[in-house]
Amino acid sequence: TMTGTDASMALLGDELMSETRQRIVDALIDRDADKDEEIILVQQLIAQGQRRTAETRFLLSSSPTTHPDLWREAAAALFESTRSSEVRHRALQVILDAGDPASAFRLLEELADPSSRFELLRGECLLRRGRIDEATEYFEKAREAAVDDDDRALASDRLSRAFIAKGQYEGARELARSSLSDGLDDELEARLREDLGLASGYLGETSIAEQELHRALDLNRRSGEARGE
């Protein structure tokens, strides 16, 4: 049985732990956490119960190139606690990028959201697990559910990649070509031109492939410069 002294020591330990966590959070915020420290900050904010701040930092964070297990853990916690569709989408993308498409797909099935961006994630989870036919079906659903040109172009990119993976190069080429339109941002146009270049290359259309891949490279470079990379 815990004595009064034991209880006081336990409470003191909890208070010290809470103070320590808060000092870590304050220090990381004050010096603008770098990419390796972002996940530490998010986890400390979650532990402190500062969910809203944790969600904000999480949405602003970079893709999880380091500490994938920590990112996956934080993403799963935020997915379960949030009501924000944006945070859930970001959490699922992080779990996927951290190398766990099976877990991301399970959460997506629980979510049962038929919007284009979540259908895309379902397809991407399956594509990364080698289930190309099933992935294709979800990419087609995403394209049908798209509400604007950007969503439709993104779905067309993933569907073109699935066609390429299945060896359906003509279908991939025509889809990518027909999805190019005025007003797309540089990153989306680059994706579609890369799809067009890859499919054309597989079809033996070398000059078109080189032209489109070079255009994709230039667009990616311009997009990176616009983001300050």
CSV table of C-alpha atoms in Angstrom, one decimal:
chain,number,residue,atom,x,y,z
A,1,THR,CA,0.0,0.0,0.0
A,2,MET,CA,1.3,3.4,-0.9
A,3,THR,CA,2.1,5.6,2.1
A,4,GLY,CA,1.6,9.4,2.2
A,5,THR,CA,5.3,9.9,1.7
A,6,ASP,CA,5.3,7.5,-1.3
A,7,ALA,CA,2.3,9.3,-2.8
A,8,SER,CA,4.0,12.7,-2.3
A,9,MET,CA,7.2,11.4,-4.0
A,10,ALA,CA,5.2,10.0,-6.9
A,11,LEU,CA,3.3,13.3,-7.3
A,12,LEU,CA,6.6,15.2,-7.2
A,13,GLY,CA,8.1,12.9,-9.8
A,14,ASP,CA,5.1,13.5,-12.0
A,15,GLU,CA,5.4,17.3,-11.6
A,16,LEU,CA,9.2,17.1,-12.4
A,17,MET,CA,8.5,15.0,-15.5
A,18,SER,CA,5.8,17.5,-16.6
A,19,GLU,CA,8.2,20.4,-16.0
A,20,THR,CA,11.0,18.7,-17.9
A,21,ARG,CA,8.7,18.0,-20.9
A,22,GLN,CA,7.6,21.6,-20.9
A,23,ARG,CA,11.2,22.8,-20.9
A,24,ILE,CA,12.0,20.6,-23.8
A,25,VAL,CA,9.0,21.9,-25.7
A,26,ASP,CA,9.8,25.5,-24.9
A,27,ALA,CA,13.5,25.0,-26.0
A,28,LEU,CA,12.6,23.4,-29.3
A,29,ILE,CA,10.0,26.1,-30.1
A,30,ASP,CA,12.3,28.9,-29.2
A,31,ARG,CA,15.0,27.7,-31.6
A,32,ASP,CA,12.7,26.5,-34.3
A,33,ALA,CA,13.2,22.7,-34.2
A,34,ASP,CA,15.1,21.2,-37.1
A,35,LYS,CA,13.9,18.2,-39.1
A,36,ASP,CA,15.4,15.7,-36.6
A,37,GLU,CA,13.9,17.5,-33.7
A,38,GLU,CA,10.4,17.9,-35.1
A,39,ILE,CA,9.2,14.6,-34.0
A,40,ILE,CA,10.6,15.1,-30.5
A,41,LEU,CA,8.6,18.3,-30.2
A,42,VAL,CA,5.4,16.7,-31.5
A,43,GLN,CA,5.7,13.8,-29.1
A,44,GLN,CA,6.4,16.1,-26.1
A,45,LEU,CA,3.4,18.3,-27.1
A,46,ILE,CA,1.2,15.1,-27.2
A,47,ALA,CA,2.5,14.0,-23.8
A,48,GLN,CA,1.8,17.4,-22.4
A,49,GLY,CA,-1.8,17.2,-23.6
A,50,GLN,CA,-1.3,20.1,-26.0
A,51,ARG,CA,-3.1,18.3,-28.8
A,52,ARG,CA,-4.0,21.4,-30.8
A,53,THR,CA,-0.5,22.7,-30.8
A,54,ALA,CA,0.8,19.2,-31.6
A,55,GLU,CA,-1.5,19.0,-34.6
A,56,THR,CA,-0.4,22.4,-35.9
A,57,ARG,CA,3.3,21.4,-35.7
A,58,PHE,CA,2.5,18.0,-37.2
A,59,LEU,CA,0.9,19.6,-40.2
A,60,LEU,CA,3.8,21.9,-40.7
A,61,SER,CA,6.4,19.2,-40.3
A,62,SER,CA,8.5,17.6,-43.1
A,63,SER,CA,8.2,14.1,-44.4
A,64,PRO,CA,9.6,11.5,-41.9
A,65,THR,CA,13.0,10.8,-43.4
A,66,THR,CA,14.5,10.0,-39.9
A,67,HIS,CA,13.1,8.2,-36.8
A,68,PRO,CA,10.2,6.5,-38.7
A,69,ASP,CA,9.1,4.6,-35.7
A,70,LEU,CA,8.6,7.8,-33.7
A,71,TRP,CA,6.8,9.4,-36.5
A,72,ARG,CA,4.5,6.4,-36.9
A,73,GLU,CA,3.7,6.4,-33.2
A,74,ALA,CA,2.9,10.1,-33.1
A,75,ALA,CA,0.8,9.9,-36.3
A,76,ALA,CA,-1.2,7.0,-34.9
A,77,ALA,CA,-1.9,8.9,-31.7
A,78,LEU,CA,-3.0,12.0,-33.5
A,79,PHE,CA,-5.2,10.0,-35.9
A,80,GLU,CA,-7.1,8.5,-33.0
A,81,SER,CA,-7.6,11.7,-31.1
A,82,THR,CA,-8.4,14.3,-33.8
A,83,ARG,CA,-11.6,15.2,-35.5
A,84,SER,CA,-9.7,17.1,-38.2
A,85,SER,CA,-9.8,15.5,-41.7
A,86,GLU,CA,-6.6,17.3,-42.6
A,87,VAL,CA,-4.8,15.9,-39.6
A,88,ARG,CA,-6.1,12.4,-40.3
A,89,HIS,CA,-4.9,12.6,-43.9
A,90,ARG,CA,-1.5,13.9,-42.9
A,91,ALA,CA,-1.2,11.1,-40.2
A,92,LEU,CA,-2.0,8.4,-42.7
A,93,GLN,CA,0.5,9.8,-45.2
A,94,VAL,CA,3.2,9.9,-42.5
A,95,ILE,CA,2.4,6.2,-41.5
A,96,LEU,CA,2.6,5.3,-45.2
A,97,ASP,CA,5.9,7.2,-45.7
A,98,ALA,CA,7.3,5.7,-42.5
A,99,GLY,CA,7.1,2.3,-44.3
A,100,ASP,CA,3.9,0.8,-42.8
A,101,PRO,CA,1.3,0.7,-45.6
A,102,ALA,CA,-0.6,-2.2,-44.0
A,103,SER,CA,-1.3,-0.1,-40.8
A,104,ALA,CA,-2.3,2.9,-42.9
A,105,PHE,CA,-4.7,0.9,-44.9
A,106,ARG,CA,-6.3,-0.6,-41.8
A,107,LEU,CA,-6.9,2.9,-40.4
A,108,LEU,CA,-8.3,4.0,-43.8
A,109,GLU,CA,-10.8,1.1,-43.7
A,110,GLU,CA,-12.0,2.2,-40.3
A,111,LEU,CA,-12.3,5.7,-41.5
A,112,ALA,CA,-14.6,4.8,-44.5
A,113,ASP,CA,-14.2,8.2,-46.1
A,114,PRO,CA,-14.9,8.0,-49.9
A,115,SER,CA,-13.4,11.4,-50.8
A,116,SER,CA,-10.8,11.5,-53.5
A,117,ARG,CA,-7.7,12.1,-51.4
A,118,PHE,CA,-8.5,9.2,-49.0
A,119,GLU,CA,-9.2,6.9,-52.0
A,120,LEU,CA,-5.8,7.9,-53.3
A,121,LEU,CA,-4.2,6.9,-50.1
A,122,ARG,CA,-6.0,3.5,-50.1
A,123,GLY,CA,-4.6,3.0,-53.6
A,124,GLU,CA,-1.1,4.0,-52.7
A,125,CYS,CA,-1.1,1.7,-49.7
A,126,LEU,CA,-2.0,-1.2,-52.0
A,127,LEU,CA,0.4,-0.2,-54.7
A,128,ARG,CA,3.3,-0.2,-52.3
A,129,ARG,CA,2.3,-3.7,-51.2
A,130,GLY,CA,2.3,-4.9,-54.8
A,131,ARG,CA,-1.5,-5.3,-55.1
A,132,ILE,CA,-1.6,-3.4,-58.3
A,133,ASP,CA,-5.0,-4.4,-59.6
A,134,GLU,CA,-6.7,-3.4,-56.4
A,135,ALA,CA,-4.7,-0.1,-56.3
A,136,THR,CA,-5.9,0.7,-59.8
A,137,GLU,CA,-9.5,0.4,-58.7
A,138,TYR,CA,-9.0,2.9,-55.9
A,139,PHE,CA,-7.1,5.3,-58.2
A,140,GLU,CA,-10.0,5.2,-60.6
A,141,LYS,CA,-12.5,5.9,-57.7
A,142,ALA,CA,-10.3,8.8,-56.7
A,143,ARG,CA,-10.4,10.2,-60.2
A,144,GLU,CA,-14.2,9.9,-60.3
A,145,ALA,CA,-14.5,11.5,-56.9
A,146,ALA,CA,-12.2,14.4,-57.6
A,147,VAL,CA,-13.8,17.8,-57.1
A,148,ASP,CA,-11.2,20.0,-58.8
A,149,ASP,CA,-8.5,19.8,-61.5
A,150,ASP,CA,-5.7,19.4,-59.0
A,151,ASP,CA,-7.3,16.3,-57.4
A,152,ARG,CA,-8.1,14.9,-60.8
A,153,ALA,CA,-4.5,15.4,-62.0
A,154,LEU,CA,-3.1,13.8,-58.9
A,155,ALA,CA,-5.4,10.8,-59.3
A,156,SER,CA,-4.4,10.6,-62.9
A,157,ASP,CA,-0.7,10.6,-62.0
A,158,ARG,CA,-1.2,7.6,-59.6
A,159,LEU,CA,-3.4,5.8,-62.1
A,160,SER,CA,-0.8,6.3,-64.8
A,161,ARG,CA,1.9,4.8,-62.5
A,162,ALA,CA,-0.3,1.8,-61.8
A,163,PHE,CA,-0.8,1.3,-65.6
A,164,ILE,CA,3.0,1.5,-66.0
A,165,ALA,CA,3.5,-1.1,-63.2
A,166,LYS,CA,1.0,-3.4,-65.0
A,167,GLY,CA,2.7,-2.9,-68.4
A,168,GLN,CA,-0.2,-1.0,-69.9
A,169,TYR,CA,2.0,1.7,-71.4
A,170,GLU,CA,-0.4,3.0,-74.0
A,171,GLY,CA,-3.1,3.5,-71.4
A,172,ALA,CA,-0.6,5.3,-69.1
A,173,ARG,CA,0.6,7.5,-71.9
A,174,GLU,CA,-2.8,8.6,-73.1
A,175,LEU,CA,-4.1,9.2,-69.6
A,176,ALA,CA,-1.1,11.4,-68.7
A,177,ARG,CA,-1.3,13.3,-71.9
A,178,SER,CA,-5.1,13.9,-71.6
A,179,SER,CA,-4.7,15.0,-68.0
A,180,LEU,CA,-2.3,17.9,-68.8
A,181,SER,CA,-4.1,21.2,-68.8
A,182,ASP,CA,-3.5,24.9,-68.3
A,183,GLY,CA,-3.4,26.1,-64.7
A,184,LEU,CA,-1.8,23.0,-63.1
A,185,ASP,CA,0.9,23.9,-60.6
A,186,ASP,CA,4.5,23.0,-61.5
A,187,GLU,CA,4.6,19.9,-59.3
A,188,LEU,CA,1.5,18.3,-60.7
A,189,GLU,CA,2.5,19.1,-64.3
A,190,ALA,CA,5.9,17.6,-63.6
A,191,ARG,CA,4.3,14.4,-62.3
A,192,LEU,CA,2.2,13.9,-65.4
A,193,ARG,CA,5.0,14.8,-67.8
A,194,GLU,CA,7.2,12.2,-66.0
A,195,ASP,CA,4.5,9.6,-66.4
A,196,LEU,CA,4.2,10.5,-70.1
A,197,GLY,CA,7.9,10.3,-70.5
A,198,LEU,CA,8.2,6.9,-68.8
A,199,ALA,CA,5.3,5.4,-70.8
A,200,SER,CA,6.7,6.8,-74.0
A,201,GLY,CA,10.1,5.3,-73.3
A,202,TYR,CA,8.7,1.9,-72.7
A,203,LEU,CA,6.9,2.2,-76.0
A,204,GLY,CA,10.1,3.0,-77.8
A,205,GLU,CA,9.3,6.7,-78.4
A,206,THR,CA,12.7,7.8,-77.3
A,207,SER,CA,12.6,11.4,-78.4
A,208,ILE,CA,9.3,12.1,-76.8
A,209,ALA,CA,10.4,10.3,-73.6
A,210,GLU,CA,13.6,12.5,-73.4
A,211,GLN,CA,11.6,15.7,-74.1
A,212,GLU,CA,9.0,15.0,-71.4
A,213,LEU,CA,11.4,13.9,-68.8
A,214,HIS,CA,13.6,17.0,-69.3
A,215,ARG,CA,10.4,19.1,-69.0
A,216,ALA,CA,9.5,17.3,-65.8
A,217,LEU,CA,13.0,17.9,-64.4
A,218,ASP,CA,12.8,21.6,-65.2
A,219,LEU,CA,9.4,21.9,-63.6
A,220,ASN,CA,10.5,20.1,-60.5
A,221,ARG,CA,13.5,22.4,-60.2
A,222,ARG,CA,11.3,25.5,-60.6
A,223,SER,CA,8.9,24.1,-58.0
A,224,GLY,CA,11.7,23.5,-55.6
A,225,GLU,CA,13.1,27.1,-56.1
A,226,ALA,CA,9.6,28.5,-55.4
A,227,ARG,CA,9.5,26.6,-52.1
A,228,GLY,CA,13.0,27.9,-51.3
A,229,GLU,CA,14.7,24.4,-51.5
